[in-house]
mmCIF file of C-alpha atoms in Angstrom:
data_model
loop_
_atom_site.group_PDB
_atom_site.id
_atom_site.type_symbol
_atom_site.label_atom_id
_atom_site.label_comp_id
_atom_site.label_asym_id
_atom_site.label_seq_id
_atom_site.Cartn_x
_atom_site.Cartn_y
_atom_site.Cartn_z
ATOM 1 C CA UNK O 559 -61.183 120.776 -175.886
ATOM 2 C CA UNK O 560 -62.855 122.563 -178.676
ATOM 3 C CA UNK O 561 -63.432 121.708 -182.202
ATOM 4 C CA UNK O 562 -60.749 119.501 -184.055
ATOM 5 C CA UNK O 563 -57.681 121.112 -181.708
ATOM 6 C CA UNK O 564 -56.725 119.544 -178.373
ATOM 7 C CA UNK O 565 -53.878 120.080 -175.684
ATOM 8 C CA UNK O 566 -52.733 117.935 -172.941
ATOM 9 C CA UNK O 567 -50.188 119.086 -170.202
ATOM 10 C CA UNK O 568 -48.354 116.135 -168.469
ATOM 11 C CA UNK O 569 -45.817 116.267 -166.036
ATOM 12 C CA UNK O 570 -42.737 114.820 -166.563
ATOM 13 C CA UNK O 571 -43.590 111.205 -164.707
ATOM 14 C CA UNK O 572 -44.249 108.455 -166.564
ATOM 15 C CA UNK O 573 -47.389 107.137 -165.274
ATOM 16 C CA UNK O 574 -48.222 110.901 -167.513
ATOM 17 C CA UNK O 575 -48.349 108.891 -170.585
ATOM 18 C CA UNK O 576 -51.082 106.660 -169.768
ATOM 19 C CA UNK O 577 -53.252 109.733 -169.227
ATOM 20 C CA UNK O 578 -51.873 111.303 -172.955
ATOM 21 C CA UNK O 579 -53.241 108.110 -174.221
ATOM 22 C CA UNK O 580 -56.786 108.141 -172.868
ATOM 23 C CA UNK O 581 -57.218 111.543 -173.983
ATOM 24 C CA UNK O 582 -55.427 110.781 -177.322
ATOM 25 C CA UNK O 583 -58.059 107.428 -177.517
ATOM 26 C CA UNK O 584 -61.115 109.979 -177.061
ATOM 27 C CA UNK O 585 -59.731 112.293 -179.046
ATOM 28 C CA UNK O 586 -59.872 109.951 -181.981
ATOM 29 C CA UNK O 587 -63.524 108.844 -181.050
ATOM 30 C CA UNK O 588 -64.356 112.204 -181.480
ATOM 31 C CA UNK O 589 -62.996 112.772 -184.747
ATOM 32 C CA UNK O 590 -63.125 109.127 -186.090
ATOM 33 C CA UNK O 591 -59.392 108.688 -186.466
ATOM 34 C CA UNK O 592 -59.128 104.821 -187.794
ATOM 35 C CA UNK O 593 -58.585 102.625 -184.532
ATOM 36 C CA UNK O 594 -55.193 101.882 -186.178
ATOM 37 C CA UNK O 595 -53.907 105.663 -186.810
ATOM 38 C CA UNK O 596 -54.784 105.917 -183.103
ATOM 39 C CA UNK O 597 -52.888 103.199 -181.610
ATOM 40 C CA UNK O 598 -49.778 104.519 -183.843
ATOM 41 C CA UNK O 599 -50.217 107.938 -182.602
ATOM 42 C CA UNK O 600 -50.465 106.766 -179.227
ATOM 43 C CA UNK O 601 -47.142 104.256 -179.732
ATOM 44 C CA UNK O 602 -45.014 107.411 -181.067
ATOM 45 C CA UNK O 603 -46.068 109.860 -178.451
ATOM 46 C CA UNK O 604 -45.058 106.704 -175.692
ATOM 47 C CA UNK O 605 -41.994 106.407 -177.440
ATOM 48 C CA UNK O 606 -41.018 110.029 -177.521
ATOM 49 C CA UNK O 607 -42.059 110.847 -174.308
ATOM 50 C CA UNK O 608 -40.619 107.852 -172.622
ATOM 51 C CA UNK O 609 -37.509 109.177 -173.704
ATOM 52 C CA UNK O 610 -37.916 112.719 -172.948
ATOM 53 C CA UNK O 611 -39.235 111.865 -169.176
ATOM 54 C CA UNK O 612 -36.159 109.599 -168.810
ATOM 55 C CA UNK O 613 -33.351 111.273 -169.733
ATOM 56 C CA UNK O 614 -34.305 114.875 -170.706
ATOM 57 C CA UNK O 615 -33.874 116.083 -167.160
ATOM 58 C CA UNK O 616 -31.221 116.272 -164.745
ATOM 59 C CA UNK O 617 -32.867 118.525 -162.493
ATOM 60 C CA UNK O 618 -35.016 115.895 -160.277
ATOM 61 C CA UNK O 619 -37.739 119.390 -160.831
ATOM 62 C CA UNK O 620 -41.213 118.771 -162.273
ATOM 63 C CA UNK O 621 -41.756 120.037 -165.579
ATOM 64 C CA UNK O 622 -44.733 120.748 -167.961
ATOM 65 C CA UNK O 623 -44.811 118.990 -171.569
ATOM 66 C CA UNK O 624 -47.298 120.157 -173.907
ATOM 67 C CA UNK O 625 -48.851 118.245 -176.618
ATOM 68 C CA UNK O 626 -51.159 119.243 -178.767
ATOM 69 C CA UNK O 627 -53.265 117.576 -182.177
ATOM 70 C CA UNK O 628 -54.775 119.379 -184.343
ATOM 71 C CA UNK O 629 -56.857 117.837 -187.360
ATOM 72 C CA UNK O 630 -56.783 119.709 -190.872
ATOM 73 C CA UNK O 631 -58.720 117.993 -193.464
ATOM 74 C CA UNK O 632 -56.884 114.904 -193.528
ATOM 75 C CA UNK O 633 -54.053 115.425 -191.768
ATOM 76 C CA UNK O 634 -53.040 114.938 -188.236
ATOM 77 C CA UNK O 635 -50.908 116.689 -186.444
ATOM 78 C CA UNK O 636 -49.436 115.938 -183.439
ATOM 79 C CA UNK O 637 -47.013 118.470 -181.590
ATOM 80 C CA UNK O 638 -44.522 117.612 -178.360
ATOM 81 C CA UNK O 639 -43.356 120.757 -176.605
ATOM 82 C CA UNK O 640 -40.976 120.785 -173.385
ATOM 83 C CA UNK O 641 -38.248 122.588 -171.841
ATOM 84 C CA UNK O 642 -35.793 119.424 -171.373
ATOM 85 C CA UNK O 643 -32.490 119.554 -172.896
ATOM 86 C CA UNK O 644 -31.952 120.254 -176.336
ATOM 87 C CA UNK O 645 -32.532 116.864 -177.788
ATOM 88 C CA UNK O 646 -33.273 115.810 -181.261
ATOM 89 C CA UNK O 647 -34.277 112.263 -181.016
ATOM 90 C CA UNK O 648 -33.840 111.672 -184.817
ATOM 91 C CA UNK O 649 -30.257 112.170 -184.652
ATOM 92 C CA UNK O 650 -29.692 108.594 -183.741
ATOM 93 C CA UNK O 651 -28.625 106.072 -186.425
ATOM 94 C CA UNK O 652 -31.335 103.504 -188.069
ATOM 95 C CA UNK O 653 -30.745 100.162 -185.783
ATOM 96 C CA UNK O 654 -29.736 97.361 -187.800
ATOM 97 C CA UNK O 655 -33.183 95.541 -188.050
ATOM 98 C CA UNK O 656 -31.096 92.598 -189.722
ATOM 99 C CA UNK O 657 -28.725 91.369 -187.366
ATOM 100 C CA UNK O 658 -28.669 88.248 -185.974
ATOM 101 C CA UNK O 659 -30.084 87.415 -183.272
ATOM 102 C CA UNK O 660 -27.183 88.131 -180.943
ATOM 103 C CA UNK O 661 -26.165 91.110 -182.502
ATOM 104 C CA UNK O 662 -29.838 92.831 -182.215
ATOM 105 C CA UNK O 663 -30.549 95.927 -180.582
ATOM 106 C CA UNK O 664 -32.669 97.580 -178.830
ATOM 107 C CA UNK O 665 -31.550 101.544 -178.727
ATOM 108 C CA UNK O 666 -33.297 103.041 -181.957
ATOM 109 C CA UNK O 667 -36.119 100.781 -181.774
ATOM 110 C CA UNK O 668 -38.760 103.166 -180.423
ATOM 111 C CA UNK O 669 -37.633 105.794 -182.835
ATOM 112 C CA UNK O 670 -37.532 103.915 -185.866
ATOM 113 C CA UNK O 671 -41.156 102.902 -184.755
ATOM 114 C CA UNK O 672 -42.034 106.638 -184.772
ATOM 115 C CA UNK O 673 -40.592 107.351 -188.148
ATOM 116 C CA UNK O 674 -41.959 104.286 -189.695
ATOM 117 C CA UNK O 675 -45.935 104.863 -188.528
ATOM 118 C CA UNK O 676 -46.054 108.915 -189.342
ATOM 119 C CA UNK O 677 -46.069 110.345 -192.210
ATOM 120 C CA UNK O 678 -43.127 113.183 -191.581
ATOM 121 C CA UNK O 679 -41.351 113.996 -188.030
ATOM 122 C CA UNK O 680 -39.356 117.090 -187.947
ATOM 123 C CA UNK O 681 -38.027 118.320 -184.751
ATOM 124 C CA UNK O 682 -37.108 122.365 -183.904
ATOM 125 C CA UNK O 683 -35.388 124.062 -181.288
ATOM 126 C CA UNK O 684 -37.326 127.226 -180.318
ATOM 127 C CA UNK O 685 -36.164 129.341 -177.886
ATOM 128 C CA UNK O 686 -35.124 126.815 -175.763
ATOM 129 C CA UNK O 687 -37.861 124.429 -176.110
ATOM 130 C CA UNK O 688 -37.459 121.485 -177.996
ATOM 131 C CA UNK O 689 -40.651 121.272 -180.607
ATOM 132 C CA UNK O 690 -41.268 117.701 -182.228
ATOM 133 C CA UNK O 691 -44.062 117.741 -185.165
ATOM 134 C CA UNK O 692 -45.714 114.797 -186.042
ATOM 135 C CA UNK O 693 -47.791 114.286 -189.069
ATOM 136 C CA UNK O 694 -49.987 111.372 -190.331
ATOM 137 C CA UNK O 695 -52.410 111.817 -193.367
ATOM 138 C CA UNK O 696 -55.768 110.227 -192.878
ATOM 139 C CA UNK O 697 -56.678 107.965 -196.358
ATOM 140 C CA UNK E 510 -50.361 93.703 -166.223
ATOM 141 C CA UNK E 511 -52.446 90.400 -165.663
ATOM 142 C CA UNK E 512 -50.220 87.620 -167.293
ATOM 143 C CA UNK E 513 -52.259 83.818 -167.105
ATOM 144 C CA UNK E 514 -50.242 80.833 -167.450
ATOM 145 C CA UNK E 515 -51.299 77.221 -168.754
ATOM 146 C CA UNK E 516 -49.034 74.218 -168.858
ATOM 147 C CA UNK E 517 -49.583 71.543 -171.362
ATOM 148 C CA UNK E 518 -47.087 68.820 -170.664
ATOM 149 C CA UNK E 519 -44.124 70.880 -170.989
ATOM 150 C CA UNK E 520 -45.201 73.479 -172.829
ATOM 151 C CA UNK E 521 -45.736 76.808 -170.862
ATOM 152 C CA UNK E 522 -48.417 79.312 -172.419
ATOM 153 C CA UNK E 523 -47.986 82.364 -171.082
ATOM 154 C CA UNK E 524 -50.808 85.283 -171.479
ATOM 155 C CA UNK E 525 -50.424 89.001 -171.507
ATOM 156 C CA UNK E 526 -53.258 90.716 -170.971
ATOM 157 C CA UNK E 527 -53.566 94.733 -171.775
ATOM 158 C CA UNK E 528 -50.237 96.654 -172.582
ATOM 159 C CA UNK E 529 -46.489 95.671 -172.272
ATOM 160 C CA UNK E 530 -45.670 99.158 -172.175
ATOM 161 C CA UNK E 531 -42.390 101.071 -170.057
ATOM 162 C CA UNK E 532 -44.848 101.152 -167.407
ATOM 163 C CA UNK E 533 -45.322 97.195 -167.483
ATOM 164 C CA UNK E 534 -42.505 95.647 -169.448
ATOM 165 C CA UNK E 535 -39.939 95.497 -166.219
ATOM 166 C CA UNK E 536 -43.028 93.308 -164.470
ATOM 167 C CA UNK E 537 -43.375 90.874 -167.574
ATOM 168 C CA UNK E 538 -39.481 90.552 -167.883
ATOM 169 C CA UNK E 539 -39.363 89.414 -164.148
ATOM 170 C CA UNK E 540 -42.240 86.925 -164.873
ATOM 171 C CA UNK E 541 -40.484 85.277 -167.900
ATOM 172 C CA UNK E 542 -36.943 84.947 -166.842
ATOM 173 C CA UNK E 543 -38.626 83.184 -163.717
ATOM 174 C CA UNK E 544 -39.424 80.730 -165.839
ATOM 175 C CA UNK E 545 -36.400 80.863 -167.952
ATOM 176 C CA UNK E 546 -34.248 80.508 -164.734
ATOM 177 C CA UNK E 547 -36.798 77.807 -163.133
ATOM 178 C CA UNK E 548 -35.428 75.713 -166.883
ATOM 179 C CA UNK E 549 -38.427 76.364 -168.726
ATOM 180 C CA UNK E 550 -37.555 75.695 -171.859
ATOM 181 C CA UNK E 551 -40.613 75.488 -174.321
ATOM 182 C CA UNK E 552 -42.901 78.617 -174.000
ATOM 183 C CA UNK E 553 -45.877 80.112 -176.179
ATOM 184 C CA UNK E 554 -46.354 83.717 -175.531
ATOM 185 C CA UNK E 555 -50.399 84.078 -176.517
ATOM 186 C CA UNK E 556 -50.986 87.554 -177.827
ATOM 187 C CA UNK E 557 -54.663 87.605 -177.631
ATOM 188 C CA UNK E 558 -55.598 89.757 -174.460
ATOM 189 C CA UNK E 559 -52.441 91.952 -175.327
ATOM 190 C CA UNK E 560 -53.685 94.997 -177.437
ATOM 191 C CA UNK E 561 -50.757 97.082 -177.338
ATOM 192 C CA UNK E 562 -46.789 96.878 -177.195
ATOM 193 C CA UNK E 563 -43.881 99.403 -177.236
ATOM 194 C CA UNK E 564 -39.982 99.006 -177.804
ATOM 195 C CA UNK E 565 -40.078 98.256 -173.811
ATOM 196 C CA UNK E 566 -42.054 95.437 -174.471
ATOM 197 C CA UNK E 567 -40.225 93.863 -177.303
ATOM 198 C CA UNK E 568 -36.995 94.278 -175.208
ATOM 199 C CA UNK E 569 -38.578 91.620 -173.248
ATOM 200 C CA UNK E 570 -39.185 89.640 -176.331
ATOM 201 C CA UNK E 571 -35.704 89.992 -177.278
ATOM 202 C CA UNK E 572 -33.825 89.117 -174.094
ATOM 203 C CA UNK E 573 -36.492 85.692 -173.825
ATOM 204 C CA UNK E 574 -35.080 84.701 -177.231
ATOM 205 C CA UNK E 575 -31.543 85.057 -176.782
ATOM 206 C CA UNK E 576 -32.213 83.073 -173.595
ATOM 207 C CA UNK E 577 -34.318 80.387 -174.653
ATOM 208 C CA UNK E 578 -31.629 80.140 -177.989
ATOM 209 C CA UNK E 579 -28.954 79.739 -175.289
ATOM 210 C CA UNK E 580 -30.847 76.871 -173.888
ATOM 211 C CA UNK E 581 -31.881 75.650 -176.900
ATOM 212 C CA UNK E 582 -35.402 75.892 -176.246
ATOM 213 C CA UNK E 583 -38.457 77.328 -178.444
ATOM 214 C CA UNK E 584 -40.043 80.460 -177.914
ATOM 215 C CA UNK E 585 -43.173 80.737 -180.440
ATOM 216 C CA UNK E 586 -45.918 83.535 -180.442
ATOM 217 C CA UNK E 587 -49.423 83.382 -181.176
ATOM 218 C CA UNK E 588 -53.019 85.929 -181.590
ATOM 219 C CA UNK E 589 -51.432 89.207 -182.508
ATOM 220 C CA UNK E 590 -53.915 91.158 -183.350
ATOM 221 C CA UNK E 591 -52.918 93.033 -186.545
ATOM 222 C CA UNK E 592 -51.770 96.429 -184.966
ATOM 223 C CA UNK E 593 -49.203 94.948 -182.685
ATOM 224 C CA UNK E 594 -48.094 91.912 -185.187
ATOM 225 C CA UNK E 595 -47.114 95.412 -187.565
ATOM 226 C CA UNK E 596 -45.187 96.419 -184.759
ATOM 227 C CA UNK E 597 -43.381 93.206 -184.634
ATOM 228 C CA UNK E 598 -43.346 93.241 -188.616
ATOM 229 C CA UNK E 599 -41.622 97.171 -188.893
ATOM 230 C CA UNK E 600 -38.833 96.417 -186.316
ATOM 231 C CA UNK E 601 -37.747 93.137 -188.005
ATOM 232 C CA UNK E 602 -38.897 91.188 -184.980
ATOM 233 C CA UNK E 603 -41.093 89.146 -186.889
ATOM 234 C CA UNK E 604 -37.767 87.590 -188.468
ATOM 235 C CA UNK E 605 -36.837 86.428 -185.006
ATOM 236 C CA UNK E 606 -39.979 84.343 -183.659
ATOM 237 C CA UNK E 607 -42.552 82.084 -185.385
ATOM 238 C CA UNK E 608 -45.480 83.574 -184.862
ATOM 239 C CA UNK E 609 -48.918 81.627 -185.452
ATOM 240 C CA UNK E 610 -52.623 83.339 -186.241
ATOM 241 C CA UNK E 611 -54.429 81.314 -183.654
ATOM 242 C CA UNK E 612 -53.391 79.006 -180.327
ATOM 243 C CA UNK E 613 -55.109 76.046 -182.124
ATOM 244 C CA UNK E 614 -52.571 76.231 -185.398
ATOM 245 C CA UNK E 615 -49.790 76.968 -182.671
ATOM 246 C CA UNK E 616 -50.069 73.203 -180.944
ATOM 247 C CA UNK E 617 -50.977 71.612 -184.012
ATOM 248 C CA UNK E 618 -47.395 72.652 -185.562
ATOM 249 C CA UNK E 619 -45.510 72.520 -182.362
ATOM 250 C CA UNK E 620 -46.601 68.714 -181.853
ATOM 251 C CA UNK E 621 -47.150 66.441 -179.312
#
C-alpha cells in the first residue's frame, strides 16, 4: 500500500469480501474518506462481487479478482478486475421499487444500490477481463 | 451474526447485531421464519447493534413481510442508524415497513 493507491487480490470465495472490506475500512482511515462514503463503497463492492463469485464461474477453479482505489483530489475510484465471464452487471433492468408488496423484487436490488451510492459506474471488456469503474466524488 | 430476542407480552423484539450481509442473511432468515412458523405474529426488528445491510439482507426483510401480511401480523423496525435506514430509503423499502427512530417511540405507538 503506498500513497493514495491500493490493491487487494481476493479469491473468488465469498468469505473474500469480508477481507476487501477491512482493507477498504483502513483504507478510508487512512485517507479520511467520510464514514458514510466508506460504508457505500464497501456495500457496492459486496454487491458486485457477490455476484461475480456466484455466478461468474462455471469452472469450480480458483480465480484472482483485483480491485484497486485510487484517490485523485476528490475523487474516488474504485476498480473490479476478473477473468469471469463476460458480464456487464448494468445490463439488467431498474427493479420496480414501487410495486406492491407482493409484486416486489429482489433481482436488481444490489445493483440499483450500486448505481444509486456512486457517482458514475461504467463497465469494459478488456481483453477478456471484465473491468468495472467506480467513481464517487468526495464533497 | 449474534441476533438477541426479548418478548414483551406478545411482542417479539428481535436484535441483529453486526452485518446481515450474503455471508449472514441465510442464518437470520432461518431465525425469523422460526418464529414466523412457531405463529409469531407481532415482531420488532431493533436495528441498533446492526451497522450494515446488503440486498441479501433486505431479502430477508422482504420475505418476513409478505409472511407476517399473510398472517396478518405487524412487522415494525426500529434504531437504523442513518447509513443503513438510506439503504432501506434508496430501494423503496422504507415504503414497506414502519420504521421508528428509537425502541421507546416504537412501544409507545404500537400500544399495550
Amino acid at each position: 500500500m503506498s500513497g493514495r493507491n491500493v490493491l487487494v487480490t481476493l479469491k473468488n470465495r465469498l468469505p473474500e469480501i469480508r477481507r476487501l472490506s477491512a482493507a477498504v475500512e483502513a483504507y478510508g482511515e487512512v485517507q479520511a474518506i467520510p464514514d458514510k462514503v466508506v460504508f457505500q463503497v464497501n456495500l457496492a463492492l459486496d454487491e458486485l462481487l457477490t455476484n461475480i463469485i456466484s455466478y461468474g464461474y462455471a469452472d469450480g477453479a480458483e480465480h484472482e479478482i483485483a480491485v484497486r482505489l485510487s484517490l485523485d483530489q476528490r475523487t474516488l475510484t474504485v476498480e473490479i478486475e476478473d477473468d469471469a465471464r463476460p458480464f456487464n452487471p448494468l445490463d439488467r433492468p431498474p427493479p420496480d421499487l414501487e410495486a406492491p408488496l407482493e409484486a416486489r423484487p429482489i433481482g436488481g436490488l444490489g445493483v440499483h444500490l450500486v448505481r444509486t451510492f456512486m457517482d458514475s459506474v461504467e463497465y469494459r471488456q478488456d481483453e477478456g477481463r471484465n473491468r468495472l469503474t467506480l467513481r464517487k466524488t468526495l464533497a | 451474526m449474534d441476533v438477541t430476542e426479548e418478548r414483551l407480552t406478545d411482542l417479539l423484539i428481535l436484535a441483529p447485531r453486526g452485518r446481515v450481509d450474503s455471508s449472514t442473511s441465510k442464518a437470520f432468515e432461518e431465525r425469523v421464519l422460526g418464529h414466523l412458523n412457531n405463529g409469531e405474529k407481532r415482531l420488532l426488528v431493533d436495528f441498533s447493534g446492526l451497522d450494515y445491510i446488503s440486498s441479501a439482507g433486505l431479502r430477508v426483510f422482504l420475505m418476513a413481510a409478505k409472511r407476517i401480511k399473510a398472517a396478518q401480523g405487524t412487522l415494525v423496525l426500529c434504531a437504523m442508524n442513518a447509513n443503513v435506514r438510506e439503504v432501506f430509503e434508496v430501494t423503496g423499502f422504507s415504503a414497506l415497513f414502519a420504521i421508528y427512530p428509537t425502541r421507546e417511540e416504537t412501544l409507545r405507538s404500537l400500544g399495550p
